[in-house]
mmCIF file of C-alpha atoms in Angstrom:
data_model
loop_
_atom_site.group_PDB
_atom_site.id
_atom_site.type_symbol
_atom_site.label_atom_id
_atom_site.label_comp_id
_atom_site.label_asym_id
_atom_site.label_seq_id
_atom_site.Cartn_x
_atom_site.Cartn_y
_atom_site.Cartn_z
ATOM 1 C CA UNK A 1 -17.874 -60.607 -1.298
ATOM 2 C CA UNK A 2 -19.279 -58.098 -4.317
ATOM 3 C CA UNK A 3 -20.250 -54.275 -3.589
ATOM 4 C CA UNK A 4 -21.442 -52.041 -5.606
ATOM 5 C CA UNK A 5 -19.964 -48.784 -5.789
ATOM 6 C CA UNK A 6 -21.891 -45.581 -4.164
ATOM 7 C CA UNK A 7 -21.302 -43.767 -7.863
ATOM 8 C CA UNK A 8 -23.739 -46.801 -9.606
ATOM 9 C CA UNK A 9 -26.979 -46.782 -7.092
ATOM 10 C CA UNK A 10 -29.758 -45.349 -9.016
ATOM 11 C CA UNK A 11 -33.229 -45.328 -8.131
ATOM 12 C CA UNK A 12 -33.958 -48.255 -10.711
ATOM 13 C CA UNK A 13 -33.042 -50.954 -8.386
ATOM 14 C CA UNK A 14 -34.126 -51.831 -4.527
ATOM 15 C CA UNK A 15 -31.617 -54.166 -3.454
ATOM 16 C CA UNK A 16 -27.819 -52.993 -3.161
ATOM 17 C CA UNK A 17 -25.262 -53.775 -1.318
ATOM 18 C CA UNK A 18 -21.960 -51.717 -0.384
ATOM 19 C CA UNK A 19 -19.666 -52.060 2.234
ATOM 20 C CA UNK A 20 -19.294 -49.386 5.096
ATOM 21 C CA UNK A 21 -21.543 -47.242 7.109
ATOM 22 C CA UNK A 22 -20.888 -43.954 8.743
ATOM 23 C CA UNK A 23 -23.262 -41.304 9.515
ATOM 24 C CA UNK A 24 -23.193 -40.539 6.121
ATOM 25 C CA UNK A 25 -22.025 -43.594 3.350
ATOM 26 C CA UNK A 26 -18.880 -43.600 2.207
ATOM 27 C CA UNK A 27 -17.401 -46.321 -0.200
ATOM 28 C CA UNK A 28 -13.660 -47.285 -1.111
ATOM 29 C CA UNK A 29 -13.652 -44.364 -3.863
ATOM 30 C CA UNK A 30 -14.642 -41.694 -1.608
ATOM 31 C CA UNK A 31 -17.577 -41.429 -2.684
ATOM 32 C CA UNK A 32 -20.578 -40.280 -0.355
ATOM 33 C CA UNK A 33 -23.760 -40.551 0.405
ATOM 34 C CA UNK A 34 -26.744 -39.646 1.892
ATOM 35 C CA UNK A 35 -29.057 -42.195 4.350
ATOM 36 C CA UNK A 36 -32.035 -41.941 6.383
ATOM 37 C CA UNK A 37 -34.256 -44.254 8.535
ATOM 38 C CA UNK A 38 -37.649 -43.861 9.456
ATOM 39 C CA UNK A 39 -38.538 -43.316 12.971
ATOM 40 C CA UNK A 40 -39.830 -46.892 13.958
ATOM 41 C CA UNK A 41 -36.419 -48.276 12.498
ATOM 42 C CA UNK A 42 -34.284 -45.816 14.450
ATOM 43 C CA UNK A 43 -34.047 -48.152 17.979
ATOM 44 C CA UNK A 44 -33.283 -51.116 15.897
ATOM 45 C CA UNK A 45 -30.440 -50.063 14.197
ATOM 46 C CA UNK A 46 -29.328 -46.802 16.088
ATOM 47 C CA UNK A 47 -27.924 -49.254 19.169
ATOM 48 C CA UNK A 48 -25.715 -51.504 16.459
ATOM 49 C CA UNK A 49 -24.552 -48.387 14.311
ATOM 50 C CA UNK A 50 -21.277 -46.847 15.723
ATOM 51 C CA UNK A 51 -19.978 -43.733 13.665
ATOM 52 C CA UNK A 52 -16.974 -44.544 11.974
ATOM 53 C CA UNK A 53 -17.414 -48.555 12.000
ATOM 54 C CA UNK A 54 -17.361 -50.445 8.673
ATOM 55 C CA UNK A 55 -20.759 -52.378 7.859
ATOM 56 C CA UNK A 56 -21.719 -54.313 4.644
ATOM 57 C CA UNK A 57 -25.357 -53.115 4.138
ATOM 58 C CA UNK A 58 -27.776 -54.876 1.896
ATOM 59 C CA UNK A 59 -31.654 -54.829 0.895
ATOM 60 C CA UNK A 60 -31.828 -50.535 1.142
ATOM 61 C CA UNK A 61 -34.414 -48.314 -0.831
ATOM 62 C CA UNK A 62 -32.379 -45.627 -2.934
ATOM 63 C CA UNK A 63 -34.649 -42.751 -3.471
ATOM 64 C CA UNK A 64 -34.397 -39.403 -5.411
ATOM 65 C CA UNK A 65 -34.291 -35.807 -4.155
ATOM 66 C CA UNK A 66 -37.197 -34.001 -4.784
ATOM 67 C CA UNK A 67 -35.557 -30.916 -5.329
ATOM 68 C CA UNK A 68 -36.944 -28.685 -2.078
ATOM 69 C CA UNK A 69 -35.063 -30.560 0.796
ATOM 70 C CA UNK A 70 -32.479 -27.504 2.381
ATOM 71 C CA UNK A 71 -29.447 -28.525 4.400
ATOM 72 C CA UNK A 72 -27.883 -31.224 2.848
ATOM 73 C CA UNK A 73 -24.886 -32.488 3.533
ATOM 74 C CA UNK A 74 -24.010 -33.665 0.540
ATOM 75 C CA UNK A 75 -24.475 -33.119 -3.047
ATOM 76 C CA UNK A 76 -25.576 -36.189 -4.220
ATOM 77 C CA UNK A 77 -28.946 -36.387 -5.990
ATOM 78 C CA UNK A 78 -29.536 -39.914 -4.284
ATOM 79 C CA UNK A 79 -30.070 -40.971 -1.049
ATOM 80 C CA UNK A 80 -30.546 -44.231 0.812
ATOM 81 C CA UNK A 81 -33.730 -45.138 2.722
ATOM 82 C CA UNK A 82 -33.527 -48.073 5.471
ATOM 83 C CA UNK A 83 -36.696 -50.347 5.211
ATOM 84 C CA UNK A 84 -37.769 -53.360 7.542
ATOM 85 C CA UNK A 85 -35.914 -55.658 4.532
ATOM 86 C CA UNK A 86 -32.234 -53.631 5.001
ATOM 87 C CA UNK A 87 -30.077 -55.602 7.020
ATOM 88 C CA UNK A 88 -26.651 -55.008 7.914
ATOM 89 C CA UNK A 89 -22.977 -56.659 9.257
ATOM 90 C CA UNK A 90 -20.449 -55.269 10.827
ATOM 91 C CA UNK A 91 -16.578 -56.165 8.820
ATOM 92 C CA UNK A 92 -13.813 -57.236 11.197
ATOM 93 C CA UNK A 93 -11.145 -57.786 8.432
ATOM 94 C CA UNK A 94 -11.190 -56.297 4.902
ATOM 95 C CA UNK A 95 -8.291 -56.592 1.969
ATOM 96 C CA UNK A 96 -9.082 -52.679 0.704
ATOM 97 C CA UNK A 97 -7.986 -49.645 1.901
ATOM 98 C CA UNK A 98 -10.650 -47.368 3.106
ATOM 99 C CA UNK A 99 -9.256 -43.722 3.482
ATOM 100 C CA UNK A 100 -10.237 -42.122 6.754
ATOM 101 C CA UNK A 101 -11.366 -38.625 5.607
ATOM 102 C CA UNK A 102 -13.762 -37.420 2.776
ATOM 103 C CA UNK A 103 -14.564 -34.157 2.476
ATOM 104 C CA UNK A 104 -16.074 -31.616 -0.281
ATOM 105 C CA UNK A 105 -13.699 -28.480 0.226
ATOM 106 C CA UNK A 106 -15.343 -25.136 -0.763
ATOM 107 C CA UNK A 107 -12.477 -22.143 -0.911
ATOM 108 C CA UNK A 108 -13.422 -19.242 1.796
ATOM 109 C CA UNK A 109 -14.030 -17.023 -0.867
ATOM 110 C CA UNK A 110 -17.414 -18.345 -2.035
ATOM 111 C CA UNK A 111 -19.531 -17.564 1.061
ATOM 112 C CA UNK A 112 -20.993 -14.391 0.431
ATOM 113 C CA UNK A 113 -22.309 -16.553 -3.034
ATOM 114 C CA UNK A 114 -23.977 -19.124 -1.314
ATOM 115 C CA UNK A 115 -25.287 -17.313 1.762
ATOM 116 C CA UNK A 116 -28.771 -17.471 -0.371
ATOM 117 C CA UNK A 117 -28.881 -20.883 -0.987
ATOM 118 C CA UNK A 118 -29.801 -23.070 1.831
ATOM 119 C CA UNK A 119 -29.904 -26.679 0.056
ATOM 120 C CA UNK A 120 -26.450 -27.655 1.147
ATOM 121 C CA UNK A 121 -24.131 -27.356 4.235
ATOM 122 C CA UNK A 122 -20.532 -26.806 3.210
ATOM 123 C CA UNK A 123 -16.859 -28.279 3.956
ATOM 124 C CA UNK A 124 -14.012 -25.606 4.494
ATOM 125 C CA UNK A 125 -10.435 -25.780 5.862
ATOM 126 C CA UNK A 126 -8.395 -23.203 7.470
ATOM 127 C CA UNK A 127 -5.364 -22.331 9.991
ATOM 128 C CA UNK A 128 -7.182 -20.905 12.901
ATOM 129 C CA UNK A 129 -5.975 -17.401 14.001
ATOM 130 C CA UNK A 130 -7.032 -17.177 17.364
ATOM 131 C CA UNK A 131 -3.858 -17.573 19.853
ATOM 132 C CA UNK A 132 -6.876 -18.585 22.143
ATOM 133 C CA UNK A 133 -10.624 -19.473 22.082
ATOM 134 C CA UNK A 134 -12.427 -19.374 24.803
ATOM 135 C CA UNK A 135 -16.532 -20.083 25.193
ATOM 136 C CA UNK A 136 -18.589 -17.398 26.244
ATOM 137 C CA UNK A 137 -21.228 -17.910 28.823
ATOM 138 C CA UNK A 138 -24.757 -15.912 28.207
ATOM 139 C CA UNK A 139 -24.927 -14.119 31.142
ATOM 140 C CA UNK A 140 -28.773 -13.633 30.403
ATOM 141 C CA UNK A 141 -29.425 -18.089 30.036
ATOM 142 C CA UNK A 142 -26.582 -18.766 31.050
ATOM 143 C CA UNK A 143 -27.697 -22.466 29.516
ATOM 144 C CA UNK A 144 -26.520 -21.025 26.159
ATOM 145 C CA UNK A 145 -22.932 -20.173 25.067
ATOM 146 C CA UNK A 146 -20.591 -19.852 22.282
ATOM 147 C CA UNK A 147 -17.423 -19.633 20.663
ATOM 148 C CA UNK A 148 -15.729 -17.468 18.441
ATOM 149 C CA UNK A 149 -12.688 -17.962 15.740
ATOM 150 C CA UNK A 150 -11.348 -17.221 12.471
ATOM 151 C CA UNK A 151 -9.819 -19.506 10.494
ATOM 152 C CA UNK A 152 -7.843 -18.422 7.091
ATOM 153 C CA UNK A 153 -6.620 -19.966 3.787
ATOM 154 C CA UNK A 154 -3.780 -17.789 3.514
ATOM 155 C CA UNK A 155 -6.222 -15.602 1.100
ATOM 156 C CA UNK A 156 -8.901 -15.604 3.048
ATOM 157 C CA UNK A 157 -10.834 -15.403 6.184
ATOM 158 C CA UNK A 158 -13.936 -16.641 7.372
ATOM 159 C CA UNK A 159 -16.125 -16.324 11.221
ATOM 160 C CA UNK A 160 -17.048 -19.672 12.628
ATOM 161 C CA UNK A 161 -19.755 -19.660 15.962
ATOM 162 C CA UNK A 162 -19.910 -22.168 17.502
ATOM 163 C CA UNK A 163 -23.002 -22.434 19.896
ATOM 164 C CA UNK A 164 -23.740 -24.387 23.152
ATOM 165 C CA UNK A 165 -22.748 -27.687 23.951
ATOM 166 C CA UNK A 166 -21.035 -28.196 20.238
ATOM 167 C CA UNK A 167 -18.614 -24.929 21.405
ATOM 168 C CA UNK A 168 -17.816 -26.355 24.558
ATOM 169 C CA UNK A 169 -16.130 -29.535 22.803
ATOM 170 C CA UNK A 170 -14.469 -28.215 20.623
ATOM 171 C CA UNK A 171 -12.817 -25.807 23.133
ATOM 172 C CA UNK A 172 -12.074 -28.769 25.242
ATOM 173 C CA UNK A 173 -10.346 -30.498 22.161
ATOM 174 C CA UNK A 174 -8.679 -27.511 20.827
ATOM 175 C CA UNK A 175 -6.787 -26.913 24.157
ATOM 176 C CA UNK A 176 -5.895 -30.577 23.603
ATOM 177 C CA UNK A 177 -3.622 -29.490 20.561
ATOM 178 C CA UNK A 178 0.172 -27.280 21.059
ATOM 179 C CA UNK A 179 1.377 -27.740 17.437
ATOM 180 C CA UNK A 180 2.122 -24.356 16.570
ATOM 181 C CA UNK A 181 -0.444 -24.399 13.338
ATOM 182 C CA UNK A 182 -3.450 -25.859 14.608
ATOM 183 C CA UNK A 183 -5.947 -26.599 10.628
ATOM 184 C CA UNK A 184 -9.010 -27.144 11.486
ATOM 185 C CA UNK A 185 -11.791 -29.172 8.831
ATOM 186 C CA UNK A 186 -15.380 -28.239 9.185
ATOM 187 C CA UNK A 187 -17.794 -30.416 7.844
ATOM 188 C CA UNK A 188 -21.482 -29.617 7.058
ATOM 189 C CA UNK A 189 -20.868 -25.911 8.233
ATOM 190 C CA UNK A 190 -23.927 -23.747 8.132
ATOM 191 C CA UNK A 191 -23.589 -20.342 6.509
ATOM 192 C CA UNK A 192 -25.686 -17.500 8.159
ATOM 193 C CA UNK A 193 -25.516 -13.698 8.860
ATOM 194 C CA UNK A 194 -25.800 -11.567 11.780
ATOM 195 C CA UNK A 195 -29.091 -9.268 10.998
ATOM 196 C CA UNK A 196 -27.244 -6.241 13.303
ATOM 197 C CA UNK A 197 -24.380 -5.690 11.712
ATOM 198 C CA UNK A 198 -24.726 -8.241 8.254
ATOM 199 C CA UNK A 199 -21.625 -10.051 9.220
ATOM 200 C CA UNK A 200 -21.677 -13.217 7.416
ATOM 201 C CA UNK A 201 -20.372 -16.430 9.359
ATOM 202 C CA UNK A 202 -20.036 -20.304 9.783
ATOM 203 C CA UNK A 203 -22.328 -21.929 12.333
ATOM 204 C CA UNK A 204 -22.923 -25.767 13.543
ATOM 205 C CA UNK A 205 -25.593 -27.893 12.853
ATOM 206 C CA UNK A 206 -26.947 -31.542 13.960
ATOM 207 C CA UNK A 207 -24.762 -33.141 11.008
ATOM 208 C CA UNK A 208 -21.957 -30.404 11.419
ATOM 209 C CA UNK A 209 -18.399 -32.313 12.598
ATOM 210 C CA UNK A 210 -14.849 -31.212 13.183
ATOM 211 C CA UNK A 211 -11.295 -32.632 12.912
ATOM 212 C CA UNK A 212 -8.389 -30.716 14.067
ATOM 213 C CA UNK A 213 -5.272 -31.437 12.196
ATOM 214 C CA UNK A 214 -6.297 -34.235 10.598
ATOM 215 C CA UNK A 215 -3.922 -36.544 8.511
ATOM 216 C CA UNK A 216 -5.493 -34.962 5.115
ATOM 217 C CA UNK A 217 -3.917 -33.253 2.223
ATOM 218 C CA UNK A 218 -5.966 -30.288 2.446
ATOM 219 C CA UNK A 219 -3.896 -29.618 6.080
ATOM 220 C CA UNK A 220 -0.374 -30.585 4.746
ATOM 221 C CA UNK A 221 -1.346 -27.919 1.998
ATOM 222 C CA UNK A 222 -2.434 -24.735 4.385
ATOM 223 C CA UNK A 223 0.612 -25.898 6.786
ATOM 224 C CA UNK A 224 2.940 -25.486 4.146
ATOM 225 C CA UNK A 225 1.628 -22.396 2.519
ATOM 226 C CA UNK A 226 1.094 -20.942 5.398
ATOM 227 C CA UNK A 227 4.687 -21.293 6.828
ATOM 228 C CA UNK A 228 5.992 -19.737 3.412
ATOM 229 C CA UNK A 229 3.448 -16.994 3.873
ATOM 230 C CA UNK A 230 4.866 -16.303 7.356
ATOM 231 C CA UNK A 231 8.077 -16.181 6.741
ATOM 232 C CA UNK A 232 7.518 -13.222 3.501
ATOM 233 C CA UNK A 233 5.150 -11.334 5.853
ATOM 234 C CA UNK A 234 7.880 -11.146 8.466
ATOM 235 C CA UNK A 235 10.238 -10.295 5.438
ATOM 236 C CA UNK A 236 8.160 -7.620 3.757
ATOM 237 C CA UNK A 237 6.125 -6.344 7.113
ATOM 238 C CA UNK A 238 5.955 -2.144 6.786
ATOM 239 C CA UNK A 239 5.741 -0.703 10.212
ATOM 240 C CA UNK A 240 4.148 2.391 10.163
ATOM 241 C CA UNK A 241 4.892 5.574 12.706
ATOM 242 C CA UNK A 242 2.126 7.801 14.109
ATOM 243 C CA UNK A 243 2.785 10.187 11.970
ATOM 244 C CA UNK A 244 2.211 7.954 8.801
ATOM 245 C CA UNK A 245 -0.921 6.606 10.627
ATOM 246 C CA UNK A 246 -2.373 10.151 10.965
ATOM 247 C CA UNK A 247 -1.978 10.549 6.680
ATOM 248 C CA UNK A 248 -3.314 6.799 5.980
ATOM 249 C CA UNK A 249 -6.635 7.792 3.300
ATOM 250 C CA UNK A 250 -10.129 5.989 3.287
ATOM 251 C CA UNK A 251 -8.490 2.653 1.964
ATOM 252 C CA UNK A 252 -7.101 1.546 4.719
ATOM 253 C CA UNK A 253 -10.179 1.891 6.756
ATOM 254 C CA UNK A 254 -10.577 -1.790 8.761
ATOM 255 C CA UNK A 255 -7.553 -3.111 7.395
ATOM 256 C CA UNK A 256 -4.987 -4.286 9.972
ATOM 257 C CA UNK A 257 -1.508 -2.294 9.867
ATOM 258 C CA UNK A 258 1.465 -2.253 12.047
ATOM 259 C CA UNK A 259 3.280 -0.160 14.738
ATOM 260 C CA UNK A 260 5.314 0.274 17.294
ATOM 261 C CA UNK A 261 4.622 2.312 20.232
ATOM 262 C CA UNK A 262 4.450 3.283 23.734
ATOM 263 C CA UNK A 263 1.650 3.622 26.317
ATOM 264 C CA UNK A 264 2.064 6.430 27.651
ATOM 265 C CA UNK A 265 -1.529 6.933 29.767
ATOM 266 C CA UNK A 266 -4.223 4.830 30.294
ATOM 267 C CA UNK A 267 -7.730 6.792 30.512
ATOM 268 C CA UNK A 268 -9.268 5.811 33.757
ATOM 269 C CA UNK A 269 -12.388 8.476 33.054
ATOM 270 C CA UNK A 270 -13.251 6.189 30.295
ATOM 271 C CA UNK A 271 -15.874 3.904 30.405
ATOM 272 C CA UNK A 272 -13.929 0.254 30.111
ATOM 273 C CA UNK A 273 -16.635 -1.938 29.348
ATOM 274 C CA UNK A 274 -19.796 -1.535 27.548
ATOM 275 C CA UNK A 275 -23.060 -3.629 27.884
ATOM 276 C CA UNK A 276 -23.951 -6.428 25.077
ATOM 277 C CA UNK A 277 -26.232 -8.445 23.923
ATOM 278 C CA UNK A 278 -24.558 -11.287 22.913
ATOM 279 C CA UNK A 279 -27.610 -13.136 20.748
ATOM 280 C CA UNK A 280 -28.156 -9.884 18.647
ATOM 281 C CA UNK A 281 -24.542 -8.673 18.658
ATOM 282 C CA UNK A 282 -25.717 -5.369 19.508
ATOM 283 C CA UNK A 283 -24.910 -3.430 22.055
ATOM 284 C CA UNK A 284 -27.335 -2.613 25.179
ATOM 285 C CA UNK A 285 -28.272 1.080 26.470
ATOM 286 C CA UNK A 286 -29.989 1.659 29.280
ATOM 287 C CA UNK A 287 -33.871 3.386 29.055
ATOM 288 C CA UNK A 288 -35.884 4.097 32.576
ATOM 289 C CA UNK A 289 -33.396 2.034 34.548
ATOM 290 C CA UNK A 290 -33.522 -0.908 32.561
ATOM 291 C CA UNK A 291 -30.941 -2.732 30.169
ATOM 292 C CA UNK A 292 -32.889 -3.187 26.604
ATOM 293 C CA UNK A 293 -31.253 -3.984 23.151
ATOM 294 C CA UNK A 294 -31.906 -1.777 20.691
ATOM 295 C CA UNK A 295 -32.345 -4.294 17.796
ATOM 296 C CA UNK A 296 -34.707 -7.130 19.353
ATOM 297 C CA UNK A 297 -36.180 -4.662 22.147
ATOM 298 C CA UNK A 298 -35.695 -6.932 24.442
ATOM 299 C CA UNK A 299 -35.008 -6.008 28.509
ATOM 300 C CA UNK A 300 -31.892 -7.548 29.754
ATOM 301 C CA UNK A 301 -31.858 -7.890 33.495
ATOM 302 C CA UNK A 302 -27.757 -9.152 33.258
ATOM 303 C CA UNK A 303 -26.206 -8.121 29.911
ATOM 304 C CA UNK A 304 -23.044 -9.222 28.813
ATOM 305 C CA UNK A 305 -19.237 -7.334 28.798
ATOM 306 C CA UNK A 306 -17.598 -6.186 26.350
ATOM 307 C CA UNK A 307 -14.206 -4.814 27.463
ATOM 308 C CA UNK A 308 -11.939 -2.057 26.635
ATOM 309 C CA UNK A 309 -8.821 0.107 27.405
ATOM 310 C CA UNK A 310 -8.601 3.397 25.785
ATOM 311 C CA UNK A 311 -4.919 4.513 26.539
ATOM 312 C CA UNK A 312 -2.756 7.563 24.640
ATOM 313 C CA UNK A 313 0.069 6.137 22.783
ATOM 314 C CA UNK A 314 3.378 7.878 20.895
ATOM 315 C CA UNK A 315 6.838 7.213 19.461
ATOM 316 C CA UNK A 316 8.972 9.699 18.022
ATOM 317 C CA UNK A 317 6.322 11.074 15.532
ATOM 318 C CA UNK A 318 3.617 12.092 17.433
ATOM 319 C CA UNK A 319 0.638 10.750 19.943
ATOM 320 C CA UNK A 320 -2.067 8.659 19.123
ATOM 321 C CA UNK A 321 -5.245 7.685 21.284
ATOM 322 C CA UNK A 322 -5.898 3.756 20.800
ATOM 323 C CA UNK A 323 -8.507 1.432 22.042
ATOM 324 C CA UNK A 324 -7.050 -1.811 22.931
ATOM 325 C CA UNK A 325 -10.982 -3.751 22.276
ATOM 326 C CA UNK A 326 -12.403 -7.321 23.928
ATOM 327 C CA UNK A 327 -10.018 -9.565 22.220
ATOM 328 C CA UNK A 328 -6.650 -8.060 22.557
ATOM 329 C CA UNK A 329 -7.754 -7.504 26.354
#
């Protein structure tokens, strides 16, 4: 049997065929694209679809983007439209080589320039940082929860959230993985920012999916690097004393340093937690009795903890009082 290749549908023929059928099309040259159904179709061919199965699809509409659609998942200026006419078979046995994994990689340096423009969802890879990830429970509905994590190129480093029932599995799949570098592929990532404190971060979406150490390239790549990168940081790491902390200027505000010291007290007249609202990231206060967030002015009845440990430190230089925050806790 004949396909045609994703790359030649244009909008000046009906009838195409091609020859596999995801969630989203992908051919034997990697190429993608887009496909939609309308809703009377959807119980026909939503019980015979299985993500990841290879179909041979014929008798499809291929229609043009308009321009204003936001939150695409892929680039392509095409899309397919399923009609009473498509019809569809599932392959058993076929001579080419279909590669499991197609992605459209954006570096983790770009998000602060597309934060604006809400067309497309994006693709990124990264090592994730987190030793361990664990999903937060609202404590307000507690129906709603999230998780947390960094992931980094080696250059940079990006948030991910996230949110509900999407959190909870991948938690349950990253515990599933020991390897000591555990890259992680997001695809169809949302990019957003926080209103509180304009942090800018990844989020999940309907279409968004995730692979953990997938056989791709992309991983090999970050393993590698990041290995090398270990091993120079170890090499080159400058450990500062207390002394040296004390004369550190404006530059190193929020960067991350190192040192070596010893607790020597642990302040038990300080408060150790403080109330949060985890929704706005904002902190709560309490006003007549009552919890309420400053930023959505909202009355919590049970706010959420955010933990802390102020202790006095020192080594040989001098003492130092440090806050050991949520995280490290």
């Amino acid at each position: 049997m004949t396909f045609n290749t994703l790359l030649s549908l244009t909008i000046e023929k009906i009838v195409w065929k091609t020859n596999e059928f995801k969630i989203i099309f992908i051919d034997e040259q990697s190429c993608r694209i887009h496909a939609f159904m309308s809703e009377n179709l959807c119980h026909g061919f939503a019980e015979e679809l299985k993500e990841g199965q290879l179909y041979s699809l014929s008798n499809f509409k291929v229609h043009e983007y308009k321009g204003d659609e936001s939150n695409r998942c892929l680039r392509n200026e095409n899309h397919i439209y399923f009609d009473n006419q498509t019809k569809f078979q599932k392959i058993v046995t076929y001579v080419h080589l279909m590669k499991e994994y197609a992605f459209d990689l954006f570096d983790l340096q770009v998000v602060p320039k597309i934060l604006n423009d809400n067309r497309f969802l994006i693709d990124v890879v990264g090592m994730c940082e987190n030793s361990v990830v664990t999903c937060l429970v609202s404590a307000e509905e507690p129906s709603k929860s999230r998780v947390k994590f960094k992931l980094s190129d080696g250059r940079n480093e990006a948030i991910l959230t996230f949110f509900n029932e999407f959190g909870k599995a991948f938690e349950r799949s990253l515990k599933e993985h020991t390897e000591e570098h555990v890259v992680i592929i997001v695809a169809s990532a949302k990019v957003n920012k926080y209103e509180t404190n304009q942090e800018i971060y990844w989020t999940n979406y309907p279409a968004t999916r995730f692979y953990i150490n997938p056989n791709h390239y992309s991983v090999s790549k970050i393993q590698k690097s990041m290995v090398v990168g270990t091993e120079e940081k170890e090499e080159d790491a400058t450990i500062f004393t207390i002394k040296e902390i004390k004369q550190l200027g404006k530059d190193y505000t929020q960067m991350s340093i190192l040192c070596k010291v010893t607790v020597k007290k642990v302040d038990d007249q300080c408060n150790w937690f403080d109330n949060f609202h985890i929704k706005c990231e904002n902190e709560v206060t309490i006003v007549d009795g009552r919890y309420l967030c400053a930023h959505c002015k909202r009355n919590l009845p049970y706010p959420d903890k955010r933990f802390r440990v102020c202790t006095i430190c020192a080594d040989e230089t001098g003492v130092l009082p440090i806050i050991f925050p949520d995280d490290e806790i």
